[in-house]
JSON list of N, CA and C in Angstrom, two decimals:
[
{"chain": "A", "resi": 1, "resn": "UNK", "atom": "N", "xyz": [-2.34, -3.22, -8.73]},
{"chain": "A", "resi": 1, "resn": "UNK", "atom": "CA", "xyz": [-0.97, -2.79, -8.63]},
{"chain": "A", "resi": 1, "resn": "UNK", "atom": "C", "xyz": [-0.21, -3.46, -9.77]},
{"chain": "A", "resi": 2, "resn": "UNK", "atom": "N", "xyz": [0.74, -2.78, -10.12]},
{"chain": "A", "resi": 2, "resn": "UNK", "atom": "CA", "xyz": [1.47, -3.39, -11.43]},
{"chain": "A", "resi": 2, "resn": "UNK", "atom": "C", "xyz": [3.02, -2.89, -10.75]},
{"chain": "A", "resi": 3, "resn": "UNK", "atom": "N", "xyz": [3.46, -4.52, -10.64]},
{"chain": "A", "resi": 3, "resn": "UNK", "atom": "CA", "xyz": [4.99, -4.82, -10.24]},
{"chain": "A", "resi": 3, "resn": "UNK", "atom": "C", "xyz": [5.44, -5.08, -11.71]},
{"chain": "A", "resi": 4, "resn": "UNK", "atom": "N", "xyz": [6.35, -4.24, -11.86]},
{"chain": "A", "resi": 4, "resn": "UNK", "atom": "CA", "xyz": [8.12, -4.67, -12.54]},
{"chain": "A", "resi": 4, "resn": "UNK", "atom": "C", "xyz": [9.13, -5.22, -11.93]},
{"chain": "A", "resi": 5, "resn": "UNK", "atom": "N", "xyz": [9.16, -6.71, -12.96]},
{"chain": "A", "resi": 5, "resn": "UNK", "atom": "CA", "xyz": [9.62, -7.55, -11.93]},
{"chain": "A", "resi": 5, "resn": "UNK", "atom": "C", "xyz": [10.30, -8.70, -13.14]},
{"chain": "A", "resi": 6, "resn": "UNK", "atom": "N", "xyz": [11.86, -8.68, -13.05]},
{"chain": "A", "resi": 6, "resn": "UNK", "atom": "CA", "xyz": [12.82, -9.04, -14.35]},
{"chain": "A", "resi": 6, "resn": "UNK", "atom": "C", "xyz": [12.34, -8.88, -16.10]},
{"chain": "A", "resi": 7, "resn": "UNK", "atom": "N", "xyz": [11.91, -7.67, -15.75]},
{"chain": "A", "resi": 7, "resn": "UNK", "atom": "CA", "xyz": [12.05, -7.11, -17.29]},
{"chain": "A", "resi": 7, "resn": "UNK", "atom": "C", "xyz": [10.66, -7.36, -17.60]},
{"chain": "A", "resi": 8, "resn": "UNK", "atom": "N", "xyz": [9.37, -7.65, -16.86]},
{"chain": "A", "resi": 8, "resn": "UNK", "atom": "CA", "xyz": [8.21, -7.68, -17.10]},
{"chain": "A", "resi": 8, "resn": "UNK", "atom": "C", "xyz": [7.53, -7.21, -16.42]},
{"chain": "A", "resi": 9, "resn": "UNK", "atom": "N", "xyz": [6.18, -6.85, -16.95]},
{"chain": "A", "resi": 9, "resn": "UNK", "atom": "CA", "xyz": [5.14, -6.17, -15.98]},
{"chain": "A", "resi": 9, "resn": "UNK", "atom": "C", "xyz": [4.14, -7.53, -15.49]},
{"chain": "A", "resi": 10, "resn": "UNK", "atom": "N", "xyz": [3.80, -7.48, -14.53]},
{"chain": "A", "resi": 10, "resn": "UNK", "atom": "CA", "xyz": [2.85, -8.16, -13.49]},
{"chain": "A", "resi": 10, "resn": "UNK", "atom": "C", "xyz": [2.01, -7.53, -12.96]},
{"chain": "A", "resi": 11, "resn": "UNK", "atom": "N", "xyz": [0.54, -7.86, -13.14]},
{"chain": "A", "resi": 11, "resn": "UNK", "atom": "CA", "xyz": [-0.32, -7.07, -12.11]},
{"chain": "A", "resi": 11, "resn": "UNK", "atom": "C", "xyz": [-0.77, -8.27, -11.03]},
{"chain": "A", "resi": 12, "resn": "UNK", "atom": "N", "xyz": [-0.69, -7.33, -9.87]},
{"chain": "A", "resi": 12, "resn": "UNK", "atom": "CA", "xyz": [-1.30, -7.99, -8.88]},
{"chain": "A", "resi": 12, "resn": "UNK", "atom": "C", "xyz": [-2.74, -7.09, -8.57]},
{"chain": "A", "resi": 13, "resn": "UNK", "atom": "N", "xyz": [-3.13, -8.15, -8.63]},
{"chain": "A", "resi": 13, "resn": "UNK", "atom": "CA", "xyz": [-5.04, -7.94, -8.25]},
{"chain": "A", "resi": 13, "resn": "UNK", "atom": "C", "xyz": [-5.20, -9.28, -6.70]},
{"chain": "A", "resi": 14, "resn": "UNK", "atom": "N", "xyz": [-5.21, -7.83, -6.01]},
{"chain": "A", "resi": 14, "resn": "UNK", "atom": "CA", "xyz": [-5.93, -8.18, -4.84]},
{"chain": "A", "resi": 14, "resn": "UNK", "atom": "C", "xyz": [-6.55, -7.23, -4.33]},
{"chain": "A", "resi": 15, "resn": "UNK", "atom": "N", "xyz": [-8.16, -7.56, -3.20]},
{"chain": "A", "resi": 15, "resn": "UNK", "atom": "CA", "xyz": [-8.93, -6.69, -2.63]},
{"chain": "A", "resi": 15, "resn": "UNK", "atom": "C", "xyz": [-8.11, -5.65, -1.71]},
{"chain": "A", "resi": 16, "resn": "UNK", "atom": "N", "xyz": [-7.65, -6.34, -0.99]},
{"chain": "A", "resi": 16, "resn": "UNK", "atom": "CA", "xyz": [-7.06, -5.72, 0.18]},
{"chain": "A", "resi": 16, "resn": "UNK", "atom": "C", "xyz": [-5.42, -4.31, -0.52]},
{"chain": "A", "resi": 17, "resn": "UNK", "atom": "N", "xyz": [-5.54, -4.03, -1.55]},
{"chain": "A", "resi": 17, "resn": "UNK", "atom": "CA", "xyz": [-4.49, -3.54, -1.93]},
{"chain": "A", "resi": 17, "resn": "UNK", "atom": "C", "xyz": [-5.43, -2.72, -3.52]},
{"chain": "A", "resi": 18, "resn": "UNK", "atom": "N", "xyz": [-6.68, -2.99, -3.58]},
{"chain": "A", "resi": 18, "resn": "UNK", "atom": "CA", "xyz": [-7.23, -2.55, -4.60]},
{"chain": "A", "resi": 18, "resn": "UNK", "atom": "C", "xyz": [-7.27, -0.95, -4.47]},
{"chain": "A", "resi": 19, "resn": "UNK", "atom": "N", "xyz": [-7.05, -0.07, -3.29]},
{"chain": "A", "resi": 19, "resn": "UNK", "atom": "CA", "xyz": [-7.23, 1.46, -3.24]},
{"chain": "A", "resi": 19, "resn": "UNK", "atom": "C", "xyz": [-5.91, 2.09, -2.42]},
{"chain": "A", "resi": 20, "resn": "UNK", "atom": "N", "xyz": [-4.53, 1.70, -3.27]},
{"chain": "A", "resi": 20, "resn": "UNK", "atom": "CA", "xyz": [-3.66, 2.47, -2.83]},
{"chain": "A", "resi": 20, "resn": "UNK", "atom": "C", "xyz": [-3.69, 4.15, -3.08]},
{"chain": "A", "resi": 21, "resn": "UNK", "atom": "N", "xyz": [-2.96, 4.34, -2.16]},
{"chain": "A", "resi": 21, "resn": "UNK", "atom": "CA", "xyz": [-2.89, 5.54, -1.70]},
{"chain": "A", "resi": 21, "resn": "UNK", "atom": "C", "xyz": [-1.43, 6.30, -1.83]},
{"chain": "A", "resi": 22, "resn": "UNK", "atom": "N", "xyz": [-0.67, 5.61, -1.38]},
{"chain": "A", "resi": 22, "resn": "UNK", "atom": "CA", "xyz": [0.79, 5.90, -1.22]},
{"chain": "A", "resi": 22, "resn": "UNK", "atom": "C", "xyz": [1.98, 4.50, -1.03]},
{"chain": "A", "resi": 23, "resn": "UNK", "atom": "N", "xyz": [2.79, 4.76, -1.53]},
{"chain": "A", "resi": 23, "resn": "UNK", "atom": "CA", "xyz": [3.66, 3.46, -1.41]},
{"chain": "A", "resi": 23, "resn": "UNK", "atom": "C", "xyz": [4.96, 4.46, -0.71]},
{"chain": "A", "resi": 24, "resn": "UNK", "atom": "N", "xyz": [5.85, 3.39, -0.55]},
{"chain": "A", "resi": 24, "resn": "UNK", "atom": "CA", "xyz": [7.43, 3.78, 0.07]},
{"chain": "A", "resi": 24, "resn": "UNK", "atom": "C", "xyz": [8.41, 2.51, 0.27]},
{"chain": "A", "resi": 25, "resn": "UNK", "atom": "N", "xyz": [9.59, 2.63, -0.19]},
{"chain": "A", "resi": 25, "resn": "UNK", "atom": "CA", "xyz": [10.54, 1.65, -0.16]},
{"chain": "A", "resi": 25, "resn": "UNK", "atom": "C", "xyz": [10.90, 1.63, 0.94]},
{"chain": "A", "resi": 26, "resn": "UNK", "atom": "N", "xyz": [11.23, 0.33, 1.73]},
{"chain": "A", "resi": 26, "resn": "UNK", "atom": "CA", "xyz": [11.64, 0.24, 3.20]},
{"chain": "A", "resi": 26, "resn": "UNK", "atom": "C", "xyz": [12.73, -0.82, 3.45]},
{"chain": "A", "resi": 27, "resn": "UNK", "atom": "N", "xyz": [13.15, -1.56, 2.19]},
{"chain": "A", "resi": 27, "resn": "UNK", "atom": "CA", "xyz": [13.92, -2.47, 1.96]},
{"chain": "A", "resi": 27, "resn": "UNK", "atom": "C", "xyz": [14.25, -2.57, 0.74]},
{"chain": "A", "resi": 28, "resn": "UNK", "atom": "N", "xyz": [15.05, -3.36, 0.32]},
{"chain": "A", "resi": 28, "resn": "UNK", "atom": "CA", "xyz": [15.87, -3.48, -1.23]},
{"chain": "A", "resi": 28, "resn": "UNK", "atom": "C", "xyz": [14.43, -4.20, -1.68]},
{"chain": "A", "resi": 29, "resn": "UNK", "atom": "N", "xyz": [14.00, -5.20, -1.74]},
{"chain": "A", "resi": 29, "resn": "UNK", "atom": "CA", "xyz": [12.66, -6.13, -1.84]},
{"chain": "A", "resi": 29, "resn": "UNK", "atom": "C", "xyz": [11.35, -5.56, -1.33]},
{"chain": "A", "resi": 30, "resn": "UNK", "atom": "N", "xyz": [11.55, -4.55, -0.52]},
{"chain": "A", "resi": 30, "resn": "UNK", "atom": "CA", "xyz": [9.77, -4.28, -0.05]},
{"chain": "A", "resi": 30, "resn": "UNK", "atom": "C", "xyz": [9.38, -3.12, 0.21]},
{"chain": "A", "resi": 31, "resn": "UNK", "atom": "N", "xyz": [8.15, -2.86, 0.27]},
{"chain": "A", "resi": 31, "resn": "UNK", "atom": "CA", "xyz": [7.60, -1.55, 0.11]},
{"chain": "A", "resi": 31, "resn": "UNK", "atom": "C", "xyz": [6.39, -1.68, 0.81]},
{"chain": "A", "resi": 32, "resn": "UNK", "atom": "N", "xyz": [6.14, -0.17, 1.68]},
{"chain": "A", "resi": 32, "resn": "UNK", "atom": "CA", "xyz": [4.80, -0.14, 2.27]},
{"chain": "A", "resi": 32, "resn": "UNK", "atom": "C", "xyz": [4.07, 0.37, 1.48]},
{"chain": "A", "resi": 33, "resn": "UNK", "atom": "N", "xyz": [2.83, 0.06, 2.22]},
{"chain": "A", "resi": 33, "resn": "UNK", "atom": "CA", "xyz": [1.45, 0.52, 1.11]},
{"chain": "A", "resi": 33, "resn": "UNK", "atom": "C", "xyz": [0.29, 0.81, 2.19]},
{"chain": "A", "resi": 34, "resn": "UNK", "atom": "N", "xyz": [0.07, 2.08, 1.54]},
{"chain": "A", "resi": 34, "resn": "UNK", "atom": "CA", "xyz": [-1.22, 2.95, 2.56]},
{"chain": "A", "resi": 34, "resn": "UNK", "atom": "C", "xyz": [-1.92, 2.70, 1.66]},
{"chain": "A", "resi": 35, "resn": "UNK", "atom": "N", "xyz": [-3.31, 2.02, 1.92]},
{"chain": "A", "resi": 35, "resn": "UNK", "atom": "CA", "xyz": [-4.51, 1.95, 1.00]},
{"chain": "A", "resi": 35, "resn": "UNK", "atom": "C", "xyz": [-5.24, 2.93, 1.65]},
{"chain": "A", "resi": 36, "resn": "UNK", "atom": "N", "xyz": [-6.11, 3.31, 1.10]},
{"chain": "A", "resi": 36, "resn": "UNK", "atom": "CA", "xyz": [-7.19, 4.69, 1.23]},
{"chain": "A", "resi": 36, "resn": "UNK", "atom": "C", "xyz": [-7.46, 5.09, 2.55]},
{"chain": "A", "resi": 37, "resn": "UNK", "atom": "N", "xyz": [-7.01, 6.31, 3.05]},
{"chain": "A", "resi": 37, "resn": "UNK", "atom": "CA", "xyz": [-6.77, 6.79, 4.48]},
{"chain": "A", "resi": 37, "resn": "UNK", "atom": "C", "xyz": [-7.88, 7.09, 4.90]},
{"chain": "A", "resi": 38, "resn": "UNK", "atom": "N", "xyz": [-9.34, 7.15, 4.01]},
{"chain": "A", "resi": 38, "resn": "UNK", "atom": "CA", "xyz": [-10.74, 7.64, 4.76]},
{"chain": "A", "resi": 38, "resn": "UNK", "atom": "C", "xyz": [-11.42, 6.85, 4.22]},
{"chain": "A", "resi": 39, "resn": "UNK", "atom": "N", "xyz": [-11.01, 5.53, 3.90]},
{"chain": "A", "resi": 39, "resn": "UNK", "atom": "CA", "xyz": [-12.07, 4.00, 4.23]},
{"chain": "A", "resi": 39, "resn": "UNK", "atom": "C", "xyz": [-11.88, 3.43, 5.02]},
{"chain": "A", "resi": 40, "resn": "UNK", "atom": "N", "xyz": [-13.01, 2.74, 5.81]},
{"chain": "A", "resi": 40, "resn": "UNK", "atom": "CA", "xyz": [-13.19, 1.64, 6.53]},
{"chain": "A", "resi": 40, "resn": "UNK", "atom": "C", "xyz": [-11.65, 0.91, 6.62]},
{"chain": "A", "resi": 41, "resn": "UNK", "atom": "N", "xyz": [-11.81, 0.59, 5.80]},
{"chain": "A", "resi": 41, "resn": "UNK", "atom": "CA", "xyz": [-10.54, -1.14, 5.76]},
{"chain": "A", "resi": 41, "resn": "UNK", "atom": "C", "xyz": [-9.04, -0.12, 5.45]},
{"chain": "A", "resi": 42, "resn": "UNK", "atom": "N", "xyz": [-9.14, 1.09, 5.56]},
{"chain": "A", "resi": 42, "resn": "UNK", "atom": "CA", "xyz": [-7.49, 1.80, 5.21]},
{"chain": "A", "resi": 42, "resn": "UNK", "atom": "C", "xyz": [-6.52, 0.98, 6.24]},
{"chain": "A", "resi": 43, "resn": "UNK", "atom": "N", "xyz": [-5.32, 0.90, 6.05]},
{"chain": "A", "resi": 43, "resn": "UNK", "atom": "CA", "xyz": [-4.12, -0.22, 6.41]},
{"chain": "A", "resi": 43, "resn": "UNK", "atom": "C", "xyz": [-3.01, 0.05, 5.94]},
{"chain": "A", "resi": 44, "resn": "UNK", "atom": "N", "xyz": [-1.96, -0.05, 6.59]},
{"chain": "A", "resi": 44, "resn": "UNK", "atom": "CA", "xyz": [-0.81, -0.25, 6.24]},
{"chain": "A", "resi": 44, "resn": "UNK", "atom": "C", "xyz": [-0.12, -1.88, 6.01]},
{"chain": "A", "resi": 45, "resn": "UNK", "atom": "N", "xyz": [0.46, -2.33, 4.42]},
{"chain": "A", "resi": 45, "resn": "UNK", "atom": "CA", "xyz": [0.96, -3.37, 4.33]},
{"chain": "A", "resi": 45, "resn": "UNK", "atom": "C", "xyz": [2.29, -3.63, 4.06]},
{"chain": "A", "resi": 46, "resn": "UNK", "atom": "N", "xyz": [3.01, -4.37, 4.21]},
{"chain": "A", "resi": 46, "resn": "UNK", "atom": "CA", "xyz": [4.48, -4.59, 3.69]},
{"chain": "A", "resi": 46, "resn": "UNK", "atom": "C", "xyz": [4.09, -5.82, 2.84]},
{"chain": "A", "resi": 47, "resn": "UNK", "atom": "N", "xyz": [5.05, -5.35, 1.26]},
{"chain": "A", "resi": 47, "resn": "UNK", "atom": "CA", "xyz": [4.59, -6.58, 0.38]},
{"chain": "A", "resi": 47, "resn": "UNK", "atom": "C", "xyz": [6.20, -6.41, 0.05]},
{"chain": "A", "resi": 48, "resn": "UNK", "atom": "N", "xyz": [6.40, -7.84, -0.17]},
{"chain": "A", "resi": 48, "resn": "UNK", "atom": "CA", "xyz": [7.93, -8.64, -0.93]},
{"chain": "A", "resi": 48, "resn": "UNK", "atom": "C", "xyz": [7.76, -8.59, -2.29]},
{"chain": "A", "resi": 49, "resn": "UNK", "atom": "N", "xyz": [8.23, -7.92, -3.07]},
{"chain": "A", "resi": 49, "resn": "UNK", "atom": "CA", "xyz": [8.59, -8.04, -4.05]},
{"chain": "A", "resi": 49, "resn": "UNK", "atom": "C", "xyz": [9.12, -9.27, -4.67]},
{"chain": "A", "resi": 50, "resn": "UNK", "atom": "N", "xyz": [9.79, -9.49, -4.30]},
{"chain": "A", "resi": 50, "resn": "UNK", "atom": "CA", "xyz": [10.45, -11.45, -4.59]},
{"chain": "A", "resi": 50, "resn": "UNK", "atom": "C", "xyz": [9.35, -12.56, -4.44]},
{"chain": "A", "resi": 51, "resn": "UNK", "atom": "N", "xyz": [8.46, -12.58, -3.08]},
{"chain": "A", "resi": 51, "resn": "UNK", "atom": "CA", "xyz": [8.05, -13.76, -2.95]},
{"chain": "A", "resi": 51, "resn": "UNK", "atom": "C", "xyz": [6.48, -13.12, -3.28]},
{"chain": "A", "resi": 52, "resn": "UNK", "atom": "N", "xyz": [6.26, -11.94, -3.84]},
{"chain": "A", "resi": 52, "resn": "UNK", "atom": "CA", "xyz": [4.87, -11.38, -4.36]},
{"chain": "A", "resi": 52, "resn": "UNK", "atom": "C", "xyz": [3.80, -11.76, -3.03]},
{"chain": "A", "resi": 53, "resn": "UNK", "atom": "N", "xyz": [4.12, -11.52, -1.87]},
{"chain": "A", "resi": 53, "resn": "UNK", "atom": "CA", "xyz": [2.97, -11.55, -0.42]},
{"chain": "A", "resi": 53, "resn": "UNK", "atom": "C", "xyz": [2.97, -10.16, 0.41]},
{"chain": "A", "resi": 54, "resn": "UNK", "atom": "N", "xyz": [2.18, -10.25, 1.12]},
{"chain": "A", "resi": 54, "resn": "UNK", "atom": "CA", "xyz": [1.60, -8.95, 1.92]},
{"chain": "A", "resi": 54, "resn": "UNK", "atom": "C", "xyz": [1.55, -9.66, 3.24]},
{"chain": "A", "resi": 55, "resn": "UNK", "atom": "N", "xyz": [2.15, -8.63, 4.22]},
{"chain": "A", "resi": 55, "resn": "UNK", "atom": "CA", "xyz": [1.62, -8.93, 5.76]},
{"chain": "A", "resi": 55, "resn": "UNK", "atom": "C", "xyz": [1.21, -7.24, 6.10]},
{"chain": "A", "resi": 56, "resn": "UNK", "atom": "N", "xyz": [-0.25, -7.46, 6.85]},
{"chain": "A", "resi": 56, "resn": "UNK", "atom": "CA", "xyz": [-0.77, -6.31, 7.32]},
{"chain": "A", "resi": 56, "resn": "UNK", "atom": "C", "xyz": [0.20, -5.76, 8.51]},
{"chain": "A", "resi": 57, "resn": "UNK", "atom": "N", "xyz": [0.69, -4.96, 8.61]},
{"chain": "A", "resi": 57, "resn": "UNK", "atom": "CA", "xyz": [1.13, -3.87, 9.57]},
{"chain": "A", "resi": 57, "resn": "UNK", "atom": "C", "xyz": [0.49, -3.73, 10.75]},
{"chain": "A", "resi": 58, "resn": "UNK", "atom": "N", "xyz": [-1.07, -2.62, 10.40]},
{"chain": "A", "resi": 58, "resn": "UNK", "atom": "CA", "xyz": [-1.60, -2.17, 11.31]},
{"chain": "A", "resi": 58, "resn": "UNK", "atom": "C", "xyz": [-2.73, -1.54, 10.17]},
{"chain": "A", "resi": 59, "resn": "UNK", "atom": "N", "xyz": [-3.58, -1.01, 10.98]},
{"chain": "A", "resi": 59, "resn": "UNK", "atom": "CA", "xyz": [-5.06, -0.83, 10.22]},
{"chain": "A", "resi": 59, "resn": "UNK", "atom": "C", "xyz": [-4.25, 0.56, 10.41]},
{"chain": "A", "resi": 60, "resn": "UNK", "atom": "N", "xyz": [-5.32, 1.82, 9.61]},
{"chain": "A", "resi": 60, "resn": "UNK", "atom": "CA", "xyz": [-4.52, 2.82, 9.92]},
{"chain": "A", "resi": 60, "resn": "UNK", "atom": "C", "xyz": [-6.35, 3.93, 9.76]},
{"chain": "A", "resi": 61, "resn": "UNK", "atom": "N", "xyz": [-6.50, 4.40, 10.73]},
{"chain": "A", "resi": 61, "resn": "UNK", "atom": "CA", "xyz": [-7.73, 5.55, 10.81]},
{"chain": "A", "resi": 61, "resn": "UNK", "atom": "C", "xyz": [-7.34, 6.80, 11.45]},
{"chain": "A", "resi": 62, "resn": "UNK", "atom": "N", "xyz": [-6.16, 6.99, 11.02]},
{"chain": "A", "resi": 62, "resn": "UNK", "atom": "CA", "xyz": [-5.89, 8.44, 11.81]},
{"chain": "A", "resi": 62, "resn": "UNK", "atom": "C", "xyz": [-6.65, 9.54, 10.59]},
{"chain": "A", "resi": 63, "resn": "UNK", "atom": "N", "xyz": [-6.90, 9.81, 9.22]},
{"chain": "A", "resi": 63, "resn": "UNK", "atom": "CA", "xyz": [-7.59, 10.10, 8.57]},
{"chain": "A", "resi": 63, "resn": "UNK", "atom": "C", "xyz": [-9.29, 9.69, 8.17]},
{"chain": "A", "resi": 64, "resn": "UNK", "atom": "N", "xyz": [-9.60, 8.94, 9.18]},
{"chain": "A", "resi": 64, "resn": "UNK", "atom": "CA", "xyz": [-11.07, 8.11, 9.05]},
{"chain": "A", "resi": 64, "resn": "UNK", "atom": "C", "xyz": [-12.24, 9.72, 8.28]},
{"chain": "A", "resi": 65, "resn": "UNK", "atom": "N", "xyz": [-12.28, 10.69, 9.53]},
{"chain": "A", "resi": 65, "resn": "UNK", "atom": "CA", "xyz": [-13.48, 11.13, 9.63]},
{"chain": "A", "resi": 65, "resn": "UNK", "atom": "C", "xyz": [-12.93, 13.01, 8.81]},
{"chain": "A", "resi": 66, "resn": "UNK", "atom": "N", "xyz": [-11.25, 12.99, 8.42]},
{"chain": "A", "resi": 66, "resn": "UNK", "atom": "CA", "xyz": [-11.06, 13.89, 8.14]},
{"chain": "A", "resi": 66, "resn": "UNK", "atom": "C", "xyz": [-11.19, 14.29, 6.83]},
{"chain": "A", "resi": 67, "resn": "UNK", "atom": "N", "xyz": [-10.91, 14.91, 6.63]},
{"chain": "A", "resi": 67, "resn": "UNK", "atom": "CA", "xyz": [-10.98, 16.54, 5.36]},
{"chain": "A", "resi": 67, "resn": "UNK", "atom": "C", "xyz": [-9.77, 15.66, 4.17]},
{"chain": "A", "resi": 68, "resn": "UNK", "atom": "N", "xyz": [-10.24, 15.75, 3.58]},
{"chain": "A", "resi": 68, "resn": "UNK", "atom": "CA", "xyz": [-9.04, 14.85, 2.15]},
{"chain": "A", "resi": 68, "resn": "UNK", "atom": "C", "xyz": [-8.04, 15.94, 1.87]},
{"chain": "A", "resi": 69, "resn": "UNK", "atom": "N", "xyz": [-6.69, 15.41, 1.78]},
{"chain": "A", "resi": 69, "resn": "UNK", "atom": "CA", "xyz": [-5.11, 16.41, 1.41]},
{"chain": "A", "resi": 69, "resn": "UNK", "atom": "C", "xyz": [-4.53, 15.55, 0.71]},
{"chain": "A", "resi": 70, "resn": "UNK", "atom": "N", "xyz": [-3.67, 16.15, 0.29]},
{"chain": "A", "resi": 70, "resn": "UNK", "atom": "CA", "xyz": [-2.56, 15.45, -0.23]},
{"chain": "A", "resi": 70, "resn": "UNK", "atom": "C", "xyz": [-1.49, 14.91, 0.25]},
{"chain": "A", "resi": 71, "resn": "UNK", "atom": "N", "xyz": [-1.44, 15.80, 1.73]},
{"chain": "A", "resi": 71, "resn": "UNK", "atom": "CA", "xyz": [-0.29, 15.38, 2.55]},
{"chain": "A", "resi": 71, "resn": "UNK", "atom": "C", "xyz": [-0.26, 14.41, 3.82]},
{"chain": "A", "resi": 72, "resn": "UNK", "atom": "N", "xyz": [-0.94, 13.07, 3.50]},
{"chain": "A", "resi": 72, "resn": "UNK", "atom": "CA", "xyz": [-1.21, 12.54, 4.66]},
{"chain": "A", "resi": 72, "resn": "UNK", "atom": "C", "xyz": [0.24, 11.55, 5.05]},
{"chain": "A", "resi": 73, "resn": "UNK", "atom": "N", "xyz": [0.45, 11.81, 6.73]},
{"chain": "A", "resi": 73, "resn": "UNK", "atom": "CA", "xyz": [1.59, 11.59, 7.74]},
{"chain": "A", "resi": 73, "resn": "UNK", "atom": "C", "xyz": [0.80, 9.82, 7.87]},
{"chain": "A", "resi": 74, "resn": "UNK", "atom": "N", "xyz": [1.98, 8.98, 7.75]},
{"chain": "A", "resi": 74, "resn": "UNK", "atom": "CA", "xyz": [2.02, 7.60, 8.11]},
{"chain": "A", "resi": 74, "resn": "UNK", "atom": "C", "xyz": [3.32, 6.73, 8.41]}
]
């Protein structure tokens, strides 16, 4: 993932965030993140922008065993 963050780019390299899928703003500072909806480890995370951390949500397999779209509901 590559945060812009005061006029610079930052990548964050972590496993758990290595196969996003979809992001969404949910706060001035944070954003969810669907990592890959038909792997194993797919999840929903909230990461801070400010303090650069992640807390897991919830695992997310409502797409585990399905048909790949573009339009996946989370």
């Amino acid at each position: 993932m590559i945060l812009w963050k005061n006029n610079q780019l930052k990548t964050i390299e972590d496993s758990s965030l290595q196969w996003i899928h979809d992001m969404r703003q949910v706060g001035e500072n944070e954003v969810e993140i669907l990592t890959d909806p038909w792997s194993d480890n797919s999840a929903i995370w909230l990461f801070n922008i400010i303090r650069e951390s992640k807390i897991k949500i919830r695992e997310f397999k409502d797409y585990k065993s399905k048909e790949y779209t573009e339009d996946v509901k989370w």
